[in-house]
Coordinates of C-alpha atoms in Angstrom, one line a residue:
M12 CA 0.0 0.0 0.0
K13 CA 1.3 3.4 -1.0
T14 CA 2.8 5.8 1.6
V15 CA 4.7 9.1 1.4
E16 CA 7.3 10.9 3.4
Y17 CA 6.4 14.0 5.3
R18 CA 6.7 17.3 3.5
D19 CA 9.3 19.9 4.4
A20 CA 6.8 22.4 5.7
W21 CA 8.7 24.7 8.1
S22 CA 12.4 24.7 7.4
F23 CA 12.0 28.2 5.8
L24 CA 11.6 29.5 9.3
D25 CA 15.3 29.0 9.9
Q26 CA 16.2 32.1 8.0
Y27 CA 14.0 34.2 10.3
R28 CA 14.8 32.5 13.6
G29 CA 16.9 34.7 15.9
K30 CA 15.8 37.9 14.0
D31 CA 12.0 37.9 13.8
F32 CA 11.4 35.4 16.5
Q33 CA 13.2 33.1 19.0
G34 CA 12.8 29.4 19.7
K35 CA 11.5 26.6 17.5
W36 CA 8.2 28.4 16.7
P37 CA 7.1 32.0 16.4
T38 CA 4.3 33.1 18.7
V39 CA 0.9 33.8 16.9
P40 CA 1.6 37.6 16.6
E41 CA 5.1 37.0 15.4
L42 CA 3.8 34.5 12.8
F43 CA 1.3 37.0 11.4
S44 CA 4.0 39.8 11.3
L45 CA 6.4 37.5 9.6
T46 CA 3.8 36.6 6.9
A47 CA 3.0 40.3 6.4
K48 CA 6.7 40.9 5.9
R49 CA 6.9 38.2 3.3
F50 CA 3.6 38.8 1.5
P51 CA 2.5 42.4 2.3
D52 CA 0.3 42.9 -0.8
K53 CA -1.3 39.5 -0.9
T54 CA -5.0 39.4 0.1
A55 CA -5.3 37.9 3.6
F56 CA -9.1 38.2 4.3
R57 CA -12.0 38.6 2.0
A58 CA -15.8 38.4 2.3
F59 CA -18.7 39.1 -0.1
D60 CA -21.5 40.5 2.2
P61 CA -20.4 43.2 2.0
D62 CA -17.6 42.8 -0.5
V63 CA -14.4 43.7 1.5
S64 CA -10.8 42.5 1.5
Y65 CA -7.6 43.3 3.4
T66 CA -4.1 42.6 2.4
Y67 CA -1.6 41.3 5.0
K68 CA -0.1 44.7 5.4
E69 CA -3.6 46.3 5.8
A70 CA -4.7 43.7 8.3
L71 CA -1.5 44.0 10.3
D72 CA -1.9 47.8 10.5
I73 CA -5.5 47.4 11.9
M74 CA -4.3 44.8 14.4
H75 CA -1.6 47.1 15.7
R76 CA -4.1 50.0 15.9
V77 CA -6.6 47.9 17.9
S78 CA -4.0 46.5 20.2
R79 CA -2.7 50.0 20.9
Y80 CA -6.3 51.0 21.8
L81 CA -6.7 48.1 24.1
H82 CA -3.4 48.9 25.8
A83 CA -4.5 52.5 26.3
E84 CA -7.8 51.3 27.7
G85 CA -5.9 49.5 30.5
F86 CA -5.9 45.9 29.4
V87 CA -2.7 44.1 30.3
K88 CA -0.8 41.0 29.4
G89 CA -2.9 37.9 30.2
D90 CA -6.3 39.6 30.4
K91 CA -9.1 37.7 28.7
I92 CA -11.0 39.3 25.8
A93 CA -13.8 37.5 24.0
V94 CA -14.8 37.6 20.3
S95 CA -18.1 36.4 19.0
G96 CA -20.1 36.8 15.8
K97 CA -20.8 35.5 12.4
N98 CA -17.8 34.7 10.2
S99 CA -16.2 37.9 8.9
P100 CA -12.8 39.5 8.3
E101 CA -13.5 41.8 11.3
W102 CA -13.9 38.7 13.5
A103 CA -10.4 37.6 12.5
L104 CA -8.9 41.1 12.9
A105 CA -10.3 41.2 16.5
Y106 CA -9.0 37.7 17.3
F107 CA -5.4 38.5 16.4
A108 CA -5.5 42.1 17.7
I109 CA -6.3 40.8 21.1
M110 CA -3.1 38.7 21.0
Y111 CA -1.1 41.7 19.8
A112 CA -2.2 43.5 22.9
G113 CA -0.6 40.6 25.0
C114 CA -4.1 39.4 25.9
V115 CA -5.8 36.0 25.7
T116 CA -8.4 35.5 23.0
V117 CA -11.6 33.8 24.1
P118 CA -13.7 32.8 21.0
L119 CA -17.4 32.3 21.9
D120 CA -20.1 30.5 19.9
F121 CA -22.4 33.1 18.4
T122 CA -25.4 30.7 18.7
L123 CA -25.3 30.6 22.5
H124 CA -28.2 32.2 24.3
D125 CA -27.4 35.5 26.1
H126 CA -27.4 33.9 29.5
E127 CA -25.1 31.1 28.3
M128 CA -22.6 33.5 26.8
E129 CA -22.7 35.5 30.0
H130 CA -22.0 32.3 31.9
F131 CA -18.8 31.7 29.8
I132 CA -17.8 35.4 30.1
E133 CA -18.1 35.2 33.9
F134 CA -16.3 31.9 34.3
G135 CA -13.6 32.9 31.9
D136 CA -12.8 36.1 33.7
V137 CA -13.4 38.0 30.4
K138 CA -13.0 41.7 30.6
A139 CA -14.1 42.8 27.2
L140 CA -16.1 41.6 24.2
F141 CA -16.0 42.1 20.4
I142 CA -19.4 41.1 19.0
D143 CA -21.8 41.7 16.1
S144 CA -24.1 44.7 16.3
D145 CA -27.3 42.7 16.6
R146 CA -26.1 41.0 19.8
I147 CA -24.0 43.7 21.5
A148 CA -26.8 45.4 23.5
N149 CA -28.2 42.1 24.8
I150 CA -25.0 40.9 26.6
D151 CA -24.5 42.2 30.1
K152 CA -27.5 44.5 29.9
D153 CA -27.4 45.3 33.6
G154 CA -23.7 45.8 33.7
K155 CA -23.1 43.2 36.4
L156 CA -20.2 41.6 34.5
G157 CA -18.6 45.0 34.0
I158 CA -17.2 44.2 30.6
K159 CA -16.4 46.6 27.8
K160 CA -18.0 46.0 24.5
Y161 CA -16.9 46.8 21.0
S162 CA -18.7 46.2 17.8
L163 CA -17.6 44.1 14.8
E164 CA -20.0 46.1 12.6
K165 CA -20.8 49.8 12.5
C166 CA -23.7 50.6 14.9
D167 CA -24.9 53.4 17.1
G168 CA -23.7 53.6 20.7
Y169 CA -20.6 51.3 20.4
D170 CA -17.1 51.7 19.1
F171 CA -16.5 50.0 15.8
I172 CA -13.3 47.8 15.6
L173 CA -12.0 49.7 12.5
D174 CA -12.3 53.0 14.3
L175 CA -10.1 52.0 17.2
D176 CA -6.6 53.3 17.7
G177 CA -4.3 54.3 20.4
P178 CA -0.9 56.0 21.0
A179 CA 2.3 54.3 20.3
A180 CA 3.4 52.0 23.2
D181 CA 5.7 49.2 24.2
I182 CA 3.1 46.5 24.7
P183 CA 4.3 43.4 26.7
Q184 CA 3.8 40.2 24.6
Q185 CA 2.9 36.7 25.4
G186 CA 5.7 34.0 25.3
N187 CA 5.6 30.7 23.4
S188 CA 4.4 28.7 26.4
D189 CA 1.8 31.3 27.5
V190 CA -1.9 30.7 26.8
A191 CA -2.9 32.5 23.6
A192 CA -6.5 31.3 23.4
I193 CA -9.2 29.6 25.5
L194 CA -11.8 27.6 23.6
F195 CA -14.9 26.5 25.4
T196 CA -16.1 23.0 24.3
S197 CA -19.0 22.4 26.6
G198 CA -20.7 23.4 29.9
T199 CA -23.4 25.9 29.2
T200 CA -24.4 25.1 32.8
G201 CA -22.2 24.0 35.6
I202 CA -18.4 24.1 35.2
P203 CA -17.4 24.8 31.5
K204 CA -14.4 23.2 29.9
G205 CA -12.2 25.9 28.6
V206 CA -9.3 24.5 26.6
M207 CA -6.1 26.5 27.1
L208 CA -4.0 26.6 24.0
T209 CA -0.6 28.1 24.0
N210 CA 1.2 30.0 21.2
D211 CA 3.3 26.9 20.6
N212 CA 0.2 24.7 20.5
L213 CA -1.5 26.7 17.8
V214 CA 1.6 27.5 15.7
S215 CA 3.1 24.1 15.8
D216 CA -0.2 22.5 14.8
C217 CA -0.6 24.7 11.7
F218 CA 2.8 23.7 10.4
E219 CA 2.6 20.0 11.4
T220 CA -0.6 19.8 9.4
Q221 CA 1.3 21.0 6.3
A222 CA 3.7 18.1 6.7
N223 CA 1.0 15.8 5.3
L224 CA -0.8 18.2 2.9
D225 CA 0.3 21.0 0.6
F226 CA -1.7 24.2 1.2
S227 CA 0.6 26.6 -0.7
D228 CA -0.9 29.1 -3.1
S229 CA -4.4 28.4 -2.0
V230 CA -7.6 30.3 -1.4
I231 CA -9.4 28.6 1.5
Y232 CA -13.1 28.9 2.3
A233 CA -14.1 29.5 6.0
I234 CA -17.8 28.5 6.2
L235 CA -17.8 26.7 9.5
P236 CA -18.0 28.9 12.6
L237 CA -14.7 30.6 13.5
H238 CA -15.0 30.0 17.2
H239 CA -14.5 26.3 16.4
A240 CA -10.9 25.2 16.6
Y241 CA -11.2 23.2 13.4
T242 CA -12.0 26.2 11.2
M243 CA -9.6 28.6 13.0
E244 CA -6.7 26.3 12.7
A245 CA -7.2 24.4 9.5
V246 CA -8.4 27.5 7.6
V247 CA -7.1 30.7 9.2
Y248 CA -3.9 29.6 10.9
I249 CA -2.7 27.6 8.0
S250 CA -3.4 30.5 5.6
I251 CA -1.7 33.1 7.7
S252 CA 1.4 30.9 8.1
I253 CA 2.1 30.9 4.4
G254 CA 0.3 33.9 2.9
N255 CA -2.9 32.3 1.6
T256 CA -6.2 34.0 1.3
V257 CA -9.2 33.2 3.5
V258 CA -12.7 33.8 2.1
F259 CA -15.3 34.1 4.9
G260 CA -18.8 32.6 4.5
R261 CA -21.5 33.8 6.9
K262 CA -24.3 31.3 6.3
L263 CA -24.6 27.5 5.8
A264 CA -27.0 28.0 2.9
M265 CA -26.1 25.8 -0.1
S266 CA -26.9 28.3 -2.8
R267 CA -24.8 31.0 -1.1
I268 CA -21.9 28.6 -0.5
F269 CA -21.7 27.7 -4.2
K270 CA -21.8 31.4 -5.1
E271 CA -19.1 32.4 -2.7
I272 CA -16.8 29.5 -3.7
R273 CA -17.0 30.6 -7.4
E274 CA -16.7 34.4 -6.7
G275 CA -13.8 33.9 -4.3
N276 CA -11.9 31.5 -6.7
V277 CA -11.7 29.1 -3.8
T278 CA -9.3 26.2 -4.3
V279 CA -9.5 24.4 -0.9
F280 CA -12.8 23.6 0.7
M281 CA -13.0 22.4 4.3
S282 CA -16.2 21.2 6.0
V283 CA -17.8 18.5 8.1
P284 CA -19.2 15.1 7.0
M285 CA -22.9 16.2 7.1
L286 CA -22.4 18.9 4.5
Y287 CA -20.4 16.6 2.2
N288 CA -23.1 13.9 2.6
K289 CA -25.8 16.4 1.6
M290 CA -23.8 17.7 -1.4
I291 CA -23.1 14.3 -2.9
A292 CA -26.6 13.0 -2.2
S293 CA -28.2 16.0 -3.8
L294 CA -25.9 15.7 -6.8
M295 CA -26.6 12.1 -7.4
A296 CA -30.4 12.6 -6.9
G297 CA -30.2 15.2 -9.7
V298 CA -28.6 12.5 -12.0
K299 CA -31.2 10.0 -11.0
K300 CA -33.9 12.4 -12.2
K301 CA -32.5 12.1 -15.7
G302 CA -33.4 8.4 -15.9
R303 CA -32.1 5.0 -15.0
L304 CA -29.9 4.7 -18.0
T305 CA -28.2 8.0 -17.4
Y306 CA -27.7 7.3 -13.8
A307 CA -26.3 3.8 -14.5
F308 CA -23.9 5.3 -17.1
V309 CA -22.7 8.0 -14.8
R310 CA -22.1 5.6 -11.9
T311 CA -20.3 3.2 -14.2
M312 CA -18.0 6.0 -15.4
M313 CA -17.4 7.0 -11.8
V314 CA -16.3 3.5 -10.9
F315 CA -14.0 3.5 -14.0
S316 CA -12.6 6.9 -13.0
G317 CA -11.7 5.6 -9.6
F318 CA -10.2 2.4 -10.9
W319 CA -8.1 4.3 -13.5
Q320 CA -6.9 6.8 -10.9
A321 CA -5.8 3.9 -8.6
L322 CA -4.1 2.1 -11.5
T323 CA -2.3 4.9 -13.2
G324 CA -2.4 7.8 -10.7
K325 CA -4.1 10.0 -13.4
N326 CA -7.2 12.0 -12.5
I327 CA -9.6 11.8 -15.4
G328 CA -12.7 12.6 -13.2
K329 CA -12.4 16.4 -13.4
K330 CA -12.7 16.3 -17.2
L331 CA -15.3 13.6 -17.4
F332 CA -17.6 15.1 -14.7
R333 CA -16.9 18.8 -15.1
S334 CA -20.6 19.6 -15.7
L335 CA -21.5 17.8 -12.4
L336 CA -18.8 19.5 -10.5
E337 CA -20.0 22.9 -11.8
K338 CA -23.3 22.3 -10.0
L339 CA -21.3 22.4 -6.7
S340 CA -18.9 25.1 -7.9
F341 CA -16.2 22.5 -7.4
E342 CA -14.6 22.5 -10.8
N343 CA -11.6 24.6 -9.5
I344 CA -11.4 22.9 -6.1
R345 CA -7.9 21.4 -5.7
V346 CA -8.7 19.5 -2.5
C347 CA -11.6 18.9 -0.1
I348 CA -10.9 18.1 3.5
S349 CA -13.4 16.6 5.9
G350 CA -13.1 16.7 9.7
G351 CA -15.2 16.9 12.9
G352 CA -16.2 13.3 12.7
P353 CA -15.9 10.1 10.6
L354 CA -16.9 10.4 7.0
P355 CA -18.8 7.5 5.3
V356 CA -16.4 5.6 3.0
S357 CA -19.1 5.9 0.2
T358 CA -19.0 9.7 0.3
F359 CA -15.2 9.8 0.3
R360 CA -15.0 7.4 -2.6
M361 CA -17.6 9.1 -4.8
F362 CA -16.0 12.5 -4.5
N363 CA -12.6 11.0 -5.5
Q364 CA -14.3 9.2 -8.5
L365 CA -15.7 12.6 -9.6
G366 CA -12.1 13.9 -9.7
V367 CA -12.1 15.9 -6.5
K368 CA -9.1 15.1 -4.3
F369 CA -10.8 14.4 -1.0
V370 CA -9.1 13.6 2.3
Q371 CA -10.0 13.2 5.9
G372 CA -8.4 14.6 9.0
Y373 CA -8.7 14.0 12.7
G374 CA -8.3 15.8 15.9
L375 CA -10.0 17.4 18.8
T376 CA -10.1 20.9 20.4
E377 CA -7.7 19.7 23.2
A378 CA -5.1 19.0 20.4
S379 CA -5.4 22.5 18.8
P380 CA -7.2 20.5 17.1
I381 CA -5.5 18.5 14.3
T382 CA -3.3 15.5 14.8
H383 CA -3.8 13.5 11.6
V384 CA -4.5 14.2 7.9
N385 CA -4.5 11.9 4.9
P386 CA -1.9 12.8 2.3
V387 CA -3.5 13.4 -1.1
E388 CA -0.9 11.3 -2.8
A389 CA -1.4 8.3 -0.4
F390 CA -4.8 8.6 1.2
R391 CA -6.4 5.5 2.7
T392 CA -10.2 5.6 2.2
A393 CA -11.2 4.1 5.6
S394 CA -8.6 6.1 7.6
V395 CA -9.0 9.5 9.2
G396 CA -5.4 10.3 8.4
K397 CA -1.7 9.8 9.0
R398 CA -0.2 11.1 12.2
F399 CA 2.0 14.2 12.1
P400 CA 5.8 14.0 12.4
D401 CA 5.8 15.0 16.1
V402 CA 2.6 13.2 17.1
E403 CA 2.8 9.9 19.1
V404 CA -0.2 7.6 19.3
K405 CA -0.9 4.7 21.6
I406 CA -4.0 2.4 21.7
V407 CA -4.9 1.6 25.3
N408 CA -6.7 -1.6 26.3
P409 CA -7.3 -2.9 22.8
D410 CA -10.0 -5.5 22.2
S411 CA -9.8 -8.6 20.1
D412 CA -10.1 -6.5 17.0
G413 CA -7.3 -4.1 18.0
N414 CA -9.7 -1.3 18.9
G415 CA -8.9 0.6 22.0
L416 CA -8.9 4.1 23.5
I417 CA -6.8 6.5 21.5
Y418 CA -4.1 8.5 23.4
I419 CA -2.1 11.2 21.7
K420 CA 1.0 13.1 22.6
G421 CA 2.6 16.1 20.8
P422 CA 3.4 19.8 20.7
M423 CA -0.2 20.7 19.9
V424 CA -1.7 19.1 23.1
M425 CA -3.4 21.6 25.3
K426 CA -2.0 23.1 28.6
G427 CA -5.2 22.0 30.4
Y428 CA -8.7 23.1 31.1
Y429 CA -9.1 26.7 32.5
K430 CA -9.9 26.6 36.3
N431 CA -10.7 22.9 36.1
P432 CA -7.8 20.8 37.4
E433 CA -10.0 17.8 38.0
A434 CA -11.2 17.6 34.4
T435 CA -7.6 18.2 33.2
R436 CA -6.4 15.2 35.3
E437 CA -9.2 13.0 33.8
V438 CA -7.8 13.4 30.2
L439 CA -4.2 14.5 30.5
T440 CA -1.5 12.4 32.1
E441 CA 1.4 14.0 33.9
D442 CA 3.8 13.0 31.1
G443 CA 1.6 14.7 28.4
W444 CA -0.6 11.9 27.0
L445 CA -4.1 13.1 26.0
N446 CA -7.0 10.6 26.3
T447 CA -9.1 11.5 23.2
G448 CA -12.2 9.6 24.3
D449 CA -12.2 8.0 20.8
V450 CA -11.9 4.3 20.1
G451 CA -10.0 3.0 17.1
Y452 CA -6.7 1.5 15.9
Q453 CA -3.5 2.5 14.1
D454 CA -1.7 0.7 11.4
K455 CA 2.1 0.2 11.0
D456 CA 2.4 3.3 8.7
G457 CA 0.8 5.7 11.3
Y458 CA -2.6 5.8 9.7
L459 CA -5.5 6.1 12.2
Y460 CA -8.9 4.3 11.9
L461 CA -11.8 5.4 14.1
T462 CA -14.5 3.1 15.4
G463 CA -16.5 5.5 17.6
R464 CA -16.7 7.5 20.8
A465 CA -16.1 5.6 24.0
K466 CA -18.9 7.4 25.8
S467 CA -21.5 6.5 23.1
V468 CA -20.7 2.8 22.8
I469 CA -23.6 0.4 23.0
I470 CA -23.0 -2.9 24.7
T471 CA -25.2 -5.7 23.5
E472 CA -26.4 -8.8 25.3
G473 CA -23.5 -10.8 23.9
G474 CA -21.0 -8.3 25.2
K475 CA -20.3 -6.9 21.8
N476 CA -19.4 -3.2 21.4
V477 CA -21.4 -1.3 18.9
F478 CA -20.5 2.3 17.9
P479 CA -23.4 4.4 16.7
E480 CA -21.3 6.1 14.1
E481 CA -20.8 2.8 12.3
I482 CA -24.6 2.4 11.8
E483 CA -25.3 6.1 11.1
D484 CA -22.9 6.0 8.2
Q485 CA -25.2 3.5 6.4
F486 CA -27.9 6.1 6.2
Q487 CA -25.9 9.2 5.1
L488 CA -26.8 9.1 1.4
Y489 CA -30.5 8.7 1.6
N490 CA -32.2 11.9 0.4
E491 CA -35.3 11.0 2.3
L492 CA -33.5 11.8 5.6
D493 CA -32.4 15.1 7.1
Q494 CA -30.9 13.7 10.3
V495 CA -30.0 10.3 11.8
C496 CA -29.0 9.5 15.3
V497 CA -28.3 6.1 16.8
I498 CA -28.5 5.6 20.6
G499 CA -28.8 2.7 23.0
Y500 CA -31.9 1.9 24.9
M501 CA -32.7 -0.5 27.8
A502 CA -34.3 -3.4 25.9
D503 CA -34.5 -5.6 29.0
K504 CA -34.2 -3.8 32.3
A505 CA -34.1 -6.9 34.4
M506 CA -31.2 -8.3 32.4
K507 CA -29.7 -4.9 31.8
R508 CA -29.6 -5.6 28.1
E509 CA -29.1 -2.7 25.6
G510 CA -30.7 -2.6 22.3
I511 CA -30.0 -0.3 19.3
R512 CA -32.4 2.5 18.6
I513 CA -32.4 4.9 15.6
I514 CA -34.1 8.3 15.4
L515 CA -34.8 9.4 11.8
V516 CA -35.8 12.9 10.8
P517 CA -37.3 12.9 7.3
S518 CA -36.2 15.7 4.9
K519 CA -38.7 18.4 4.0
E520 CA -38.4 17.6 0.3
Y521 CA -39.3 14.0 0.8
A522 CA -42.2 14.7 3.3
D523 CA -43.6 17.2 0.9
S524 CA -43.4 14.8 -2.0
V525 CA -45.7 12.3 -0.2
G526 CA -48.1 15.0 1.0
N527 CA -46.6 14.9 4.6
D528 CA -48.5 11.6 5.1
K529 CA -47.0 10.2 8.3
T530 CA -48.2 6.7 7.5
V531 CA -46.4 6.7 4.2
I532 CA -43.3 8.3 5.6
E533 CA -42.9 5.9 8.5
K534 CA -43.6 2.9 6.4
H535 CA -40.9 3.9 3.9
L536 CA -38.3 4.9 6.6
N537 CA -38.8 1.5 8.3
E538 CA -38.2 -0.1 4.9
L539 CA -34.9 1.8 4.7
V540 CA -34.0 0.5 8.2
D541 CA -34.9 -3.1 7.1
N542 CA -32.7 -2.7 4.0
V543 CA -29.7 -1.5 6.1
N544 CA -30.2 -4.2 8.8
R545 CA -29.8 -6.9 6.1
S546 CA -26.3 -5.6 5.5
L547 CA -25.3 -5.4 9.1
Q548 CA -23.9 -8.1 11.4
S549 CA -26.6 -9.5 13.6
Y550 CA -25.4 -7.9 16.8
K551 CA -25.4 -4.4 15.1
R552 CA -29.0 -4.6 13.8
I553 CA -31.4 -1.9 14.7
T554 CA -34.3 -3.1 16.9
K555 CA -36.2 0.1 17.6
V556 CA -37.1 2.9 15.1
D557 CA -38.5 6.3 15.8
V558 CA -39.5 8.9 13.2
Y559 CA -39.2 12.4 14.6
Y560 CA -40.7 15.4 12.8
S561 CA -38.7 18.2 14.5
P562 CA -34.9 19.1 14.1
L563 CA -32.7 17.2 16.6
P564 CA -30.4 19.4 18.7
M565 CA -27.1 20.1 17.0
T566 CA -23.8 21.7 17.6
S567 CA -22.6 24.7 15.6
T568 CA -20.6 22.4 13.4
K569 CA -23.8 20.4 12.6
K570 CA -23.2 17.3 14.7
V571 CA -26.2 15.9 16.4
K572 CA -26.0 16.2 20.2
R573 CA -26.3 12.5 21.1
N574 CA -26.6 13.0 24.8
E575 CA -29.5 15.5 24.4
V576 CA -31.3 13.2 22.0
A577 CA -30.9 10.3 24.5
K578 CA -32.5 12.5 27.2
L579 CA -35.3 13.5 24.8
F580 CA -36.2 9.8 24.1
E581 CA -35.4 8.2 27.4
E582 CA -39.0 8.3 28.5
K583 CA -40.5 7.3 25.2

């Protein structure tokens, strides 16, 4: 099986070390300053609503002005300042300006309710907030938190980020091992988990990622929320490390995404499995509408394209299927990357057959967040990626199939959870090993394979472990479905035997097509389950089906909140 050596992704730093920065890695502000020095006139940030763009030189100038203002306002090294809002260049400008002021950036999920955001602000000891104009007045209305607020958009009554400036000053900067950002992963009530990431964590991760994948001379699309570590690291940090352009998308609306990809001349697209599943399912549904013969011909040619690529290494799919790719605005996409969860093998394979270089990555917020990426030249379809050069992996307590808890060690592993030493001790050993909470195995070449989440495992009567993700993958390409969630349920309380339950949310398009007749919908969805069950091993078969007609709770990166779904159905 083909494998490749790691790319030389950061040796160019040698010529700047000792002059522009000290140590192995620059800090985050040093990194942006270095790139602005190397590529002053290249476009750093761009958006289309409204149409704005900033070169690296222009962006750096704004960051310095805002940092001087914050310093003049009395903020000092180590103070926490939050940023929250829809994706925009101004969001990124605020994020980095905070670090230039020597402060710690705290990105907050814009979809949080006001009281939830205030909970994080209070727990995180946040002293100021940059936020969009439509939320700014609602946060800390009574002034109890005592935070200062600045707007990411022009609005009455609040200072706009682009208008901020202060006198020249010698501003103390963070060091490599100092915390640069705190990212909250959970805890809208109770004790939140604030992941403390240092400058070295963030900068090392963006370069280590490039050891497996070439991002040079790219335009990368930021459509997933910027507060999420995956988007910030894989899109923004990688871009600012080598002078790429980031195009910011504000809404997860398909028609708008396609328009912005084309207008922005995007060449690298990064998203989560759900979006890719919807894209390919919609594309193939359109082909089916042209008739059985057309569909059969297209699928045959796709299989041939994949076979030819594997045999010769030549990509003929882009020419063969250009008209199809144009429907997704993907004709100029050089590579697509999927992260945030396991991607069904079928989705992965179909994109590659169409001529789109498509790879998976893996990581978690506590690891800055990326630790594995599949090299384009040597991807393995079922793997979530090859480990980075400085990443160590060990599989703890493997079962008979080699699946065990995945532990990771490397320069990108977090410092710990903010004000939560107990939670830190639960996942981080004294010698730096991070318990990911994921279950899987690693092959001899350093490629990682996921089975599921340890916390969501279902244990059947025969003692077999069933991971919900394995079953959910079987349903991802059905157009009739909008959401799928597999959970365990107590099939026999006396014997404490778990069964496998699936919750299916029909798509609006399908429901409308059958007149929203619940009898018809439920009969058809049960038939889908029967069809999938026939392909599953006996102990993995679904024994309880629920059809649900409201959206299931989801995270901002469009993953179903399994724990909340389980609570929703525990009495049913």
